[in-house]
Short mmCIF file of C-alpha atoms in Angstrom, two decimals:
data_model
loop_
_atom_site.label_atom_id
_atom_site.label_comp_id
_atom_site.label_asym_id
_atom_site.label_seq_id
_atom_site.Cartn_x
_atom_site.Cartn_y
_atom_site.Cartn_z
CA UNK U 208 1.82 -55.66 -67.17
CA UNK U 209 0.01 -57.55 -69.90
CA UNK U 210 0.65 -60.78 -67.97
CA UNK U 211 0.01 -59.64 -64.46
CA UNK U 212 -3.42 -58.01 -65.56
CA UNK U 213 -3.89 -61.59 -67.41
CA UNK U 214 -3.17 -63.54 -63.66
CA UNK U 215 -4.98 -61.10 -62.27
CA UNK U 216 -8.25 -62.00 -64.65
CA UNK U 217 -7.95 -65.08 -65.18
CA UNK U 218 -9.23 -65.51 -61.52
CA UNK U 219 -11.68 -62.47 -61.55
CA UNK U 220 -9.87 -60.72 -58.86
CA UNK U 221 -10.63 -57.23 -60.56
CA UNK U 222 -13.47 -56.90 -58.13
CA UNK U 223 -11.28 -56.95 -55.30
CA UNK U 224 -8.59 -54.40 -56.48
CA UNK U 225 -10.06 -51.40 -55.49
CA UNK U 226 -7.17 -48.71 -55.30
CA UNK U 227 -7.46 -48.29 -51.64
CA UNK U 228 -7.13 -52.55 -50.84
CA UNK U 229 -4.35 -52.26 -53.96
CA UNK U 230 -2.27 -49.40 -51.72
CA UNK U 231 -2.64 -51.88 -48.61
CA UNK U 232 -1.52 -54.29 -50.60
CA UNK U 233 1.51 -52.34 -51.73
CA UNK U 234 2.56 -51.19 -48.09
CA UNK U 235 2.12 -54.85 -46.79
CA UNK U 236 4.39 -56.24 -49.43
CA UNK U 237 6.70 -53.10 -48.68
CA UNK U 238 7.03 -54.16 -44.91
CA UNK U 239 7.60 -57.96 -46.08
CA UNK U 240 10.37 -56.87 -48.13
CA UNK U 241 11.60 -55.19 -44.83
CA UNK U 242 10.99 -57.94 -43.11
CA UNK U 243 14.03 -59.39 -44.42
CA UNK U 244 16.28 -57.01 -43.18
CA UNK U 245 14.83 -57.00 -39.79
CA UNK U 246 18.08 -57.68 -36.93
CA UNK U 247 20.55 -57.99 -39.79
CA UNK U 248 22.82 -55.51 -41.35
CA UNK U 249 22.58 -55.17 -45.57
CA UNK U 250 25.40 -57.81 -45.80
CA UNK U 251 23.58 -60.59 -43.84
CA UNK U 252 20.35 -60.06 -45.50
CA UNK U 253 22.35 -60.16 -48.91
CA UNK U 254 23.75 -63.30 -48.00
CA UNK U 255 20.90 -64.71 -46.64
CA UNK U 256 17.91 -63.30 -48.11
CA UNK U 257 18.48 -62.62 -51.67
CA UNK U 258 15.33 -65.08 -52.67
CA UNK U 259 13.35 -63.74 -50.53
CA UNK U 260 14.33 -60.50 -51.78
CA UNK U 261 13.81 -60.38 -55.18
CA UNK U 262 10.45 -62.45 -54.70
CA UNK U 263 8.95 -59.34 -52.31
CA UNK U 264 10.68 -56.62 -54.84
CA UNK U 265 9.04 -58.12 -57.70
CA UNK U 266 5.15 -58.30 -55.75
CA UNK U 267 5.77 -54.38 -54.79
CA UNK U 268 6.58 -53.30 -58.34
CA UNK U 269 3.27 -55.95 -59.13
CA UNK U 270 1.32 -53.77 -57.06
CA UNK U 271 2.76 -50.77 -58.30
CA UNK U 272 1.64 -51.72 -61.53
CA UNK U 273 -1.58 -52.92 -60.82
CA UNK U 274 -2.31 -49.37 -58.59
CA UNK U 275 -1.11 -47.34 -61.77
CA UNK U 276 -3.39 -49.16 -64.34
CA UNK U 277 -6.16 -48.95 -61.72
CA UNK U 278 -6.05 -45.50 -61.86
CA UNK U 279 -5.17 -44.89 -64.78
CA UNK U 280 -1.39 -43.22 -64.41
CA UNK U 281 1.40 -43.43 -66.67
CA UNK U 282 3.86 -44.57 -64.23
CA UNK U 283 6.91 -43.73 -66.45
CA UNK U 284 5.84 -39.83 -66.64
CA UNK U 285 4.65 -39.74 -63.28
CA UNK U 286 8.70 -40.70 -62.58
CA UNK U 287 10.26 -38.31 -64.64
CA UNK U 288 8.10 -35.20 -63.50
CA UNK U 289 8.93 -36.69 -59.57
CA UNK U 290 12.32 -36.33 -60.60
CA UNK U 291 11.66 -33.05 -62.06
CA UNK U 292 10.33 -31.76 -59.02
CA UNK U 293 13.05 -33.65 -56.56
CA UNK U 294 15.82 -31.88 -58.45
CA UNK U 295 13.87 -28.64 -57.33
CA UNK U 296 13.96 -29.89 -53.64
CA UNK U 297 16.82 -31.05 -53.60
CA UNK U 298 19.51 -28.65 -55.37
CA UNK U 299 22.80 -30.16 -55.61
CA UNK U 300 24.69 -27.02 -53.69
CA UNK U 301 22.33 -27.58 -50.55
CA UNK U 302 21.90 -31.52 -50.53
CA UNK U 303 25.68 -32.48 -51.98
CA UNK U 304 26.40 -35.64 -49.25
CA UNK U 305 23.84 -34.98 -47.21
CA UNK U 306 21.53 -37.42 -45.91
CA UNK U 307 18.83 -34.38 -44.63
CA UNK U 308 15.08 -34.22 -45.81
CA UNK U 309 14.37 -30.60 -47.92
CA UNK U 310 12.78 -29.69 -45.30
CA UNK U 311 15.92 -29.15 -42.98
CA UNK U 312 18.32 -28.23 -45.44
CA UNK N 93 17.13 -45.91 -64.86
CA UNK N 94 19.70 -43.79 -65.69
CA UNK N 95 17.99 -40.60 -64.67
CA UNK N 96 17.33 -41.65 -61.50
CA UNK N 97 20.71 -42.83 -61.12
CA UNK N 98 22.16 -39.74 -62.86
CA UNK N 99 20.07 -37.53 -59.90
CA UNK N 100 21.85 -39.81 -57.13
CA UNK N 101 25.06 -38.94 -58.23
CA UNK N 102 25.26 -35.59 -58.81
CA UNK N 103 24.04 -35.32 -54.91
CA UNK N 104 26.72 -37.77 -53.91
CA UNK N 105 24.51 -40.10 -52.31
CA UNK N 106 25.17 -43.45 -52.91
CA UNK N 107 27.00 -43.75 -49.97
CA UNK N 108 23.89 -43.55 -47.83
CA UNK N 109 22.07 -45.84 -50.20
CA UNK N 110 22.50 -49.40 -48.45
CA UNK N 111 20.35 -51.74 -49.20
CA UNK N 112 18.47 -51.84 -45.34
CA UNK N 113 18.16 -48.27 -45.44
CA UNK N 114 16.57 -48.53 -49.08
CA UNK N 115 13.89 -51.22 -48.24
CA UNK N 116 12.95 -48.79 -45.22
CA UNK N 117 12.72 -45.81 -47.73
CA UNK N 118 10.57 -47.69 -49.81
CA UNK N 119 8.07 -48.61 -47.10
CA UNK N 120 8.30 -45.59 -45.58
CA UNK N 121 7.19 -44.23 -49.83
CA UNK N 122 4.79 -47.04 -49.50
CA UNK N 123 2.80 -45.59 -46.00
CA UNK N 124 2.96 -41.98 -47.68
CA UNK N 125 1.06 -43.50 -50.48
CA UNK N 126 -1.59 -45.12 -48.38
CA UNK N 127 -2.08 -41.88 -46.55
CA UNK N 128 -4.12 -40.75 -49.43
CA UNK N 129 -6.49 -43.09 -48.70
CA UNK N 130 -6.74 -42.83 -44.97
CA UNK N 131 -10.38 -42.23 -43.48
CA UNK N 132 -11.31 -42.36 -47.32
CA UNK N 133 -13.04 -44.27 -49.29
CA UNK N 134 -11.47 -45.18 -52.93
CA UNK N 135 -13.41 -42.70 -54.38
CA UNK N 136 -12.94 -39.89 -52.34
CA UNK N 137 -8.93 -40.82 -52.40
CA UNK N 138 -9.52 -40.47 -56.49
CA UNK N 139 -11.10 -37.13 -56.50
CA UNK N 140 -9.20 -35.33 -54.06
CA UNK N 141 -5.77 -36.87 -54.13
CA UNK N 142 -4.73 -38.06 -57.79
CA UNK N 143 -1.67 -35.80 -57.77
CA UNK N 144 -0.36 -36.68 -54.10
CA UNK N 145 -0.74 -40.41 -55.06
CA UNK N 146 0.99 -40.37 -58.19
CA UNK N 147 4.11 -38.60 -56.78
CA UNK N 148 3.74 -41.16 -53.88
CA UNK N 149 3.46 -44.01 -56.62
CA UNK N 150 6.22 -42.57 -58.58
CA UNK N 151 8.71 -42.46 -54.90
CA UNK N 152 7.34 -46.20 -54.40
CA UNK N 153 8.91 -47.14 -57.71
CA UNK N 154 12.05 -45.13 -57.40
CA UNK N 155 13.14 -46.53 -54.56
CA UNK N 156 12.33 -50.15 -56.04
CA UNK N 157 14.56 -49.18 -58.80
CA UNK N 158 17.06 -48.16 -56.46
CA UNK N 159 16.96 -51.39 -54.84
CA UNK N 160 17.34 -53.48 -57.75
CA UNK N 161 20.39 -51.80 -58.96
CA UNK N 162 22.06 -51.69 -55.82
CA UNK N 163 21.50 -55.63 -55.40
CA UNK N 164 21.92 -56.42 -59.08
CA UNK N 165 18.39 -57.46 -59.36
CA UNK N 166 16.92 -58.09 -62.62
CA UNK N 167 13.53 -56.72 -62.06
CA UNK N 168 11.36 -57.76 -65.19
CA UNK N 169 12.79 -60.93 -64.94
CA UNK N 170 11.94 -61.15 -61.08
CA UNK N 171 8.46 -60.09 -62.05
CA UNK N 172 8.35 -62.97 -64.76
CA UNK N 173 9.25 -65.40 -61.96
CA UNK N 174 6.89 -64.34 -59.03
CA UNK N 175 3.77 -64.52 -61.73
CA UNK N 176 4.82 -68.19 -62.24
CA UNK N 177 4.91 -68.98 -58.46
CA UNK N 178 1.92 -67.32 -58.16
CA UNK N 179 0.06 -69.16 -60.70
CA UNK N 180 1.17 -72.45 -58.79
CA UNK N 181 0.35 -70.67 -55.50
CA UNK N 182 -3.21 -69.58 -56.79
CA UNK N 183 -4.13 -72.21 -59.21
CA UNK N 184 -7.46 -70.75 -61.05
CA UNK N 185 -10.10 -73.68 -59.79
CA UNK N 186 -9.01 -72.70 -56.37
CA UNK N 187 -9.05 -68.65 -56.09
CA UNK N 188 -11.58 -67.92 -58.88
CA UNK N 189 -13.59 -64.83 -57.24
CA UNK N 190 -11.95 -65.82 -53.95
CA UNK N 191 -9.70 -63.20 -51.94
CA UNK N 192 -8.28 -65.61 -49.52
CA UNK N 193 -4.11 -66.26 -49.06
CA UNK N 194 -3.00 -69.24 -50.36
CA UNK N 195 -2.63 -70.34 -46.84
CA UNK N 196 -6.28 -70.74 -46.38
CA UNK N 197 -7.32 -71.85 -50.24
CA UNK H 64 6.42 -54.44 -18.81
CA UNK H 65 8.48 -56.27 -16.44
CA UNK H 66 6.99 -59.95 -18.13
CA UNK H 67 8.40 -58.45 -21.75
CA UNK H 68 12.14 -58.20 -20.42
CA UNK H 69 12.14 -61.17 -18.84
CA UNK H 70 10.93 -62.84 -21.95
CA UNK H 71 14.03 -60.84 -23.65
CA UNK H 72 16.19 -61.43 -21.31
CA UNK H 73 15.82 -65.65 -20.91
CA UNK H 74 16.44 -65.38 -24.55
CA UNK H 75 19.46 -62.88 -24.06
CA UNK H 76 18.03 -61.34 -26.90
CA UNK H 77 19.02 -57.29 -26.02
CA UNK H 78 21.99 -57.37 -28.14
CA UNK H 79 19.46 -57.72 -31.08
CA UNK H 80 17.25 -54.88 -29.63
CA UNK H 81 18.64 -51.74 -30.94
CA UNK H 82 16.02 -48.83 -31.63
CA UNK H 83 16.45 -48.86 -35.34
CA UNK H 84 15.64 -52.75 -35.43
CA UNK H 85 13.14 -52.22 -32.52
CA UNK H 86 11.34 -48.77 -34.91
CA UNK H 87 11.66 -51.19 -37.98
CA UNK H 88 9.81 -54.57 -35.97
CA UNK H 89 7.19 -52.18 -34.38
CA UNK H 90 6.33 -51.15 -38.23
CA UNK H 91 6.17 -54.70 -39.68
CA UNK H 92 4.09 -55.79 -36.47
CA UNK H 93 1.44 -52.97 -37.49
CA UNK H 94 1.55 -54.23 -41.29
CA UNK H 95 0.61 -57.53 -39.97
CA UNK H 96 -2.42 -56.04 -38.25
CA UNK H 97 -3.17 -54.34 -40.81
CA UNK H 98 -2.93 -57.73 -43.22
CA UNK H 99 -6.35 -58.82 -41.79
CA UNK H 100 -8.44 -55.62 -43.21
CA UNK H 101 -6.80 -56.28 -46.64
CA UNK H 102 -9.60 -56.58 -49.18
CA UNK H 103 -12.30 -56.99 -46.04
CA UNK H 104 -14.84 -53.96 -44.85
CA UNK H 105 -14.09 -53.58 -40.84
CA UNK H 106 -17.04 -55.57 -40.13
CA UNK H 107 -15.36 -58.85 -42.29
CA UNK H 108 -11.96 -58.43 -40.64
CA UNK H 109 -13.96 -58.18 -37.18
CA UNK H 110 -15.83 -61.45 -37.45
CA UNK H 111 -13.31 -63.21 -39.09
CA UNK H 112 -10.05 -62.36 -38.04
CA UNK H 113 -10.54 -61.23 -33.83
CA UNK H 114 -7.87 -64.07 -32.73
CA UNK H 115 -5.20 -62.87 -35.19
CA UNK H 116 -6.06 -58.96 -34.85
CA UNK H 117 -5.77 -59.43 -30.98
CA UNK H 118 -2.17 -61.30 -30.93
CA UNK H 119 -1.12 -58.48 -33.53
CA UNK H 120 -2.19 -55.86 -31.68
CA UNK H 121 -0.22 -57.11 -28.89
CA UNK H 122 2.65 -57.44 -30.46
CA UNK H 123 2.75 -53.95 -31.86
CA UNK H 124 1.84 -52.74 -28.07
CA UNK H 125 5.06 -55.25 -26.74
CA UNK H 126 7.61 -53.99 -29.35
CA UNK H 127 6.20 -50.02 -28.45
CA UNK H 128 6.98 -50.88 -24.97
CA UNK H 129 10.53 -52.55 -25.75
CA UNK H 130 11.57 -49.29 -27.57
CA UNK H 131 10.33 -47.03 -24.50
CA UNK H 132 12.39 -48.91 -22.21
CA UNK H 133 15.04 -48.99 -24.63
CA UNK H 134 15.45 -45.18 -25.34
CA UNK H 135 14.08 -44.34 -21.67
CA UNK H 136 10.88 -42.85 -22.57
CA UNK H 137 7.81 -42.32 -20.00
CA UNK H 138 5.15 -43.84 -22.45
CA UNK H 139 2.05 -42.17 -20.13
CA UNK H 140 3.72 -38.48 -19.66
CA UNK H 141 4.74 -39.19 -23.82
CA UNK H 142 1.10 -39.78 -24.58
CA UNK H 143 -0.38 -37.03 -22.08
CA UNK H 144 1.99 -34.71 -24.03
CA UNK H 145 1.06 -35.84 -27.23
CA UNK H 146 -2.34 -35.32 -26.36
CA UNK H 147 -1.91 -31.54 -25.53
CA UNK H 148 -0.33 -31.03 -28.47
CA UNK H 149 -2.95 -32.24 -30.44
CA UNK H 150 -5.53 -30.20 -28.72
CA UNK H 151 -3.70 -27.21 -30.43
CA UNK H 152 -3.06 -28.73 -33.71
CA UNK H 153 -6.93 -29.51 -34.22
CA UNK H 154 -9.02 -27.19 -32.02
CA UNK H 155 -12.51 -28.19 -31.61
CA UNK H 156 -14.30 -25.41 -33.59
CA UNK H 157 -12.04 -26.11 -36.43
CA UNK H 158 -11.88 -30.05 -36.58
CA UNK H 159 -15.29 -30.75 -35.15
CA UNK H 160 -16.88 -33.60 -37.36
CA UNK H 161 -13.63 -32.90 -40.04
CA UNK H 162 -10.99 -35.64 -41.17
CA UNK H 163 -8.40 -33.59 -42.46
CA UNK H 164 -5.57 -33.05 -41.37
CA UNK H 165 -3.93 -30.00 -39.43
CA UNK H 166 -1.81 -28.60 -42.10
CA UNK H 167 -5.25 -28.43 -44.13
CA UNK H 168 -7.72 -27.49 -41.51
CA UNK K 137 -7.46 -44.24 -22.35
CA UNK K 138 -10.23 -41.89 -21.01
CA UNK K 139 -8.69 -38.59 -22.16
CA UNK K 140 -7.90 -40.26 -25.43
CA UNK K 141 -11.38 -40.94 -25.55
CA UNK K 142 -12.57 -37.32 -24.37
CA UNK K 143 -10.26 -35.67 -27.05
CA UNK K 144 -12.45 -37.78 -30.03
CA UNK K 145 -15.38 -37.19 -28.89
CA UNK K 146 -14.97 -33.19 -28.74
CA UNK K 147 -14.27 -33.41 -32.25
CA UNK K 148 -17.11 -36.07 -33.05
CA UNK K 149 -14.58 -37.87 -34.37
CA UNK K 150 -15.86 -41.74 -33.63
CA UNK K 151 -17.83 -41.96 -36.56
CA UNK K 152 -14.47 -41.79 -38.67
CA UNK K 153 -13.02 -44.40 -36.30
CA UNK K 154 -13.96 -47.87 -37.82
CA UNK K 155 -11.38 -50.68 -37.43
CA UNK K 156 -9.95 -50.46 -40.88
CA UNK K 157 -9.12 -47.28 -40.75
CA UNK K 158 -7.77 -46.96 -37.24
CA UNK K 159 -5.40 -50.31 -38.31
CA UNK K 160 -4.37 -48.04 -41.32
CA UNK K 161 -3.29 -45.02 -39.43
CA UNK K 162 -1.68 -47.29 -36.96
CA UNK K 163 0.59 -48.45 -39.67
CA UNK K 164 1.39 -44.83 -40.48
CA UNK K 165 2.57 -43.63 -37.63
CA UNK K 166 4.79 -46.53 -37.01
CA UNK K 167 6.07 -45.55 -40.40
CA UNK K 168 6.36 -42.13 -39.25
CA UNK K 169 8.46 -43.48 -36.12
CA UNK K 170 10.47 -45.59 -38.41
CA UNK K 171 10.91 -42.64 -40.37
CA UNK K 172 13.18 -41.09 -37.69
CA UNK K 173 15.72 -43.77 -38.34
CA UNK K 174 15.98 -43.30 -42.13
CA UNK K 175 19.50 -43.20 -43.25
CA UNK K 176 20.76 -43.27 -39.76
CA UNK K 177 22.01 -45.21 -37.09
CA UNK K 178 20.45 -45.75 -33.99
CA UNK K 179 23.08 -43.66 -32.14
CA UNK K 180 22.27 -40.66 -34.66
CA UNK K 181 18.52 -41.05 -34.46
CA UNK K 182 18.66 -41.02 -30.47
CA UNK K 183 21.51 -37.78 -30.72
CA UNK K 184 19.05 -35.85 -32.84
CA UNK K 185 15.38 -37.17 -33.44
CA UNK K 186 14.44 -37.81 -29.45
CA UNK K 187 11.81 -35.31 -29.36
CA UNK K 188 10.45 -36.97 -32.43
CA UNK K 189 10.67 -40.55 -31.86
CA UNK K 190 8.72 -39.77 -28.54
CA UNK K 191 6.18 -37.85 -29.99
CA UNK K 192 5.46 -40.47 -32.94
CA UNK K 193 5.76 -43.36 -30.60
CA UNK K 194 3.02 -42.19 -28.03
CA UNK K 195 0.91 -41.95 -31.58
CA UNK K 196 1.18 -45.51 -32.41
CA UNK K 197 0.42 -46.20 -28.39
CA UNK K 198 -2.83 -43.67 -28.87
CA UNK K 199 -4.06 -45.60 -32.12
CA UNK K 200 -3.08 -48.65 -30.74
CA UNK K 201 -5.86 -47.63 -27.41
CA UNK K 202 -8.28 -46.92 -29.93
CA UNK K 203 -8.15 -49.55 -32.11
CA UNK K 204 -8.55 -51.83 -28.76
CA UNK K 205 -10.97 -49.86 -27.28
CA UNK K 206 -13.25 -49.97 -31.07
CA UNK K 207 -12.59 -53.88 -30.77
CA UNK K 208 -13.69 -54.15 -27.02
CA UNK K 209 -10.09 -55.76 -26.72
CA UNK K 210 -8.57 -56.08 -23.27
CA UNK K 211 -4.94 -54.99 -24.10
CA UNK K 212 -3.46 -55.94 -20.93
CA UNK K 213 -4.76 -59.67 -21.32
CA UNK K 214 -3.49 -59.57 -25.12
CA UNK K 215 -0.48 -58.93 -24.07
CA UNK K 216 -0.15 -61.43 -21.33
CA UNK K 217 -1.35 -64.24 -23.72
CA UNK K 218 0.88 -63.44 -26.83
CA UNK K 219 3.84 -63.39 -24.20
CA UNK K 220 2.85 -67.02 -23.37
CA UNK K 221 2.81 -67.48 -26.88
CA UNK K 222 5.69 -66.65 -27.72
CA UNK K 223 7.42 -68.58 -24.95
CA UNK K 224 5.59 -72.13 -26.79
CA UNK K 225 6.73 -70.56 -30.15
CA UNK K 226 10.48 -69.50 -28.67
CA UNK K 227 11.42 -72.17 -26.33
CA UNK K 228 14.62 -70.84 -24.60
CA UNK K 229 17.02 -73.79 -25.17
CA UNK K 230 16.32 -72.99 -29.12
CA UNK K 231 16.38 -69.53 -29.47
CA UNK K 232 18.69 -68.61 -26.98
CA UNK K 233 21.33 -65.67 -28.17
CA UNK K 234 19.96 -66.22 -31.56
CA UNK K 235 17.77 -63.61 -33.56
CA UNK K 236 16.06 -66.49 -35.90
CA UNK K 237 12.48 -66.48 -36.71
CA UNK K 238 10.51 -69.18 -35.18
CA UNK K 239 9.51 -70.55 -38.11
CA UNK K 240 13.40 -71.42 -38.77
CA UNK K 241 14.65 -72.54 -35.80
#
């Protein structure tokens, strides 16, 4: 996190990093990641595109960290809390081996 | 990470978690995060939607971790490497205080 | 539509155009469109990026048409039907001047 | 187009319809469309989700039309022009039967 914030501050970029544009950027990076799978199977993407996939996944997480920093979200706690909620939305006995959304279980 | 994988394995979901569908899911969660900013300023979103934003940001990072796990990407190393590349793409003297893309600098 | 299908068939691309990858492509193009607004106000994007916005919006609609063609969806009828549904979800007396989602009205 | 604008104006929604938020909305609708293919093959989506796919595709095109209206883009002309450009980027002899991006041809 420290290194990411240093990178940002050396360039005086915090002025652009309002949460709305950070959320847009996160979505754009997730799309660039997905682009590596366009017209491909998972295997083809893994064979041909691992370097790009690694770079884009890093970008996604960098923006997630910047956004959590900007909004003062404790990301580790948020993830633990979300897993707890997901355990309730997707009880094992209903969701075992099923890819259905919780609204359809 | 351990808790996320436990959650997945209790439900026998690894069968669905091919990298292509995980990349799709990551992109969908990033959109659900962005939805909290639709028709709003950053300030309005912060005032009205912090709980949803926190949940969706957690979902984004959960899928990023699942994808890194599936593709055996060392995420911390990937982020350090990406920052190193960004330092080259965006030298301080050219990008200070500018929101331009590196292709336009 | 005819011109789009000709373009596709001259290149023998229908083999790649399964609905799932077309839906991915549509989402990627919508992101590329959105990228023109990243770190910008609407006015700045309009001033600096109109050519790119026009091109990307065309791409979005081209993929929408290709997907409708592949799934034999009558797009004009689908739009009329969707507006009819939206009239019910967003009655004028509840939604006048409000940007709230129908689930919050 | 007329029907879409009527729907918007009856609800006094033009005030929210700045191009940046319309571009966000278009991207969100494209993601909702893609959600119908998450964890599914094209065939499974076609069998189980055609009504939702049709609705979401209509939403994508509705926002594309609203954005073109707001920015005074002639969509039909933009599409013709984009196909012309794509013919140059993807010459038949190089791109026949290939899913490669023009930058890799």
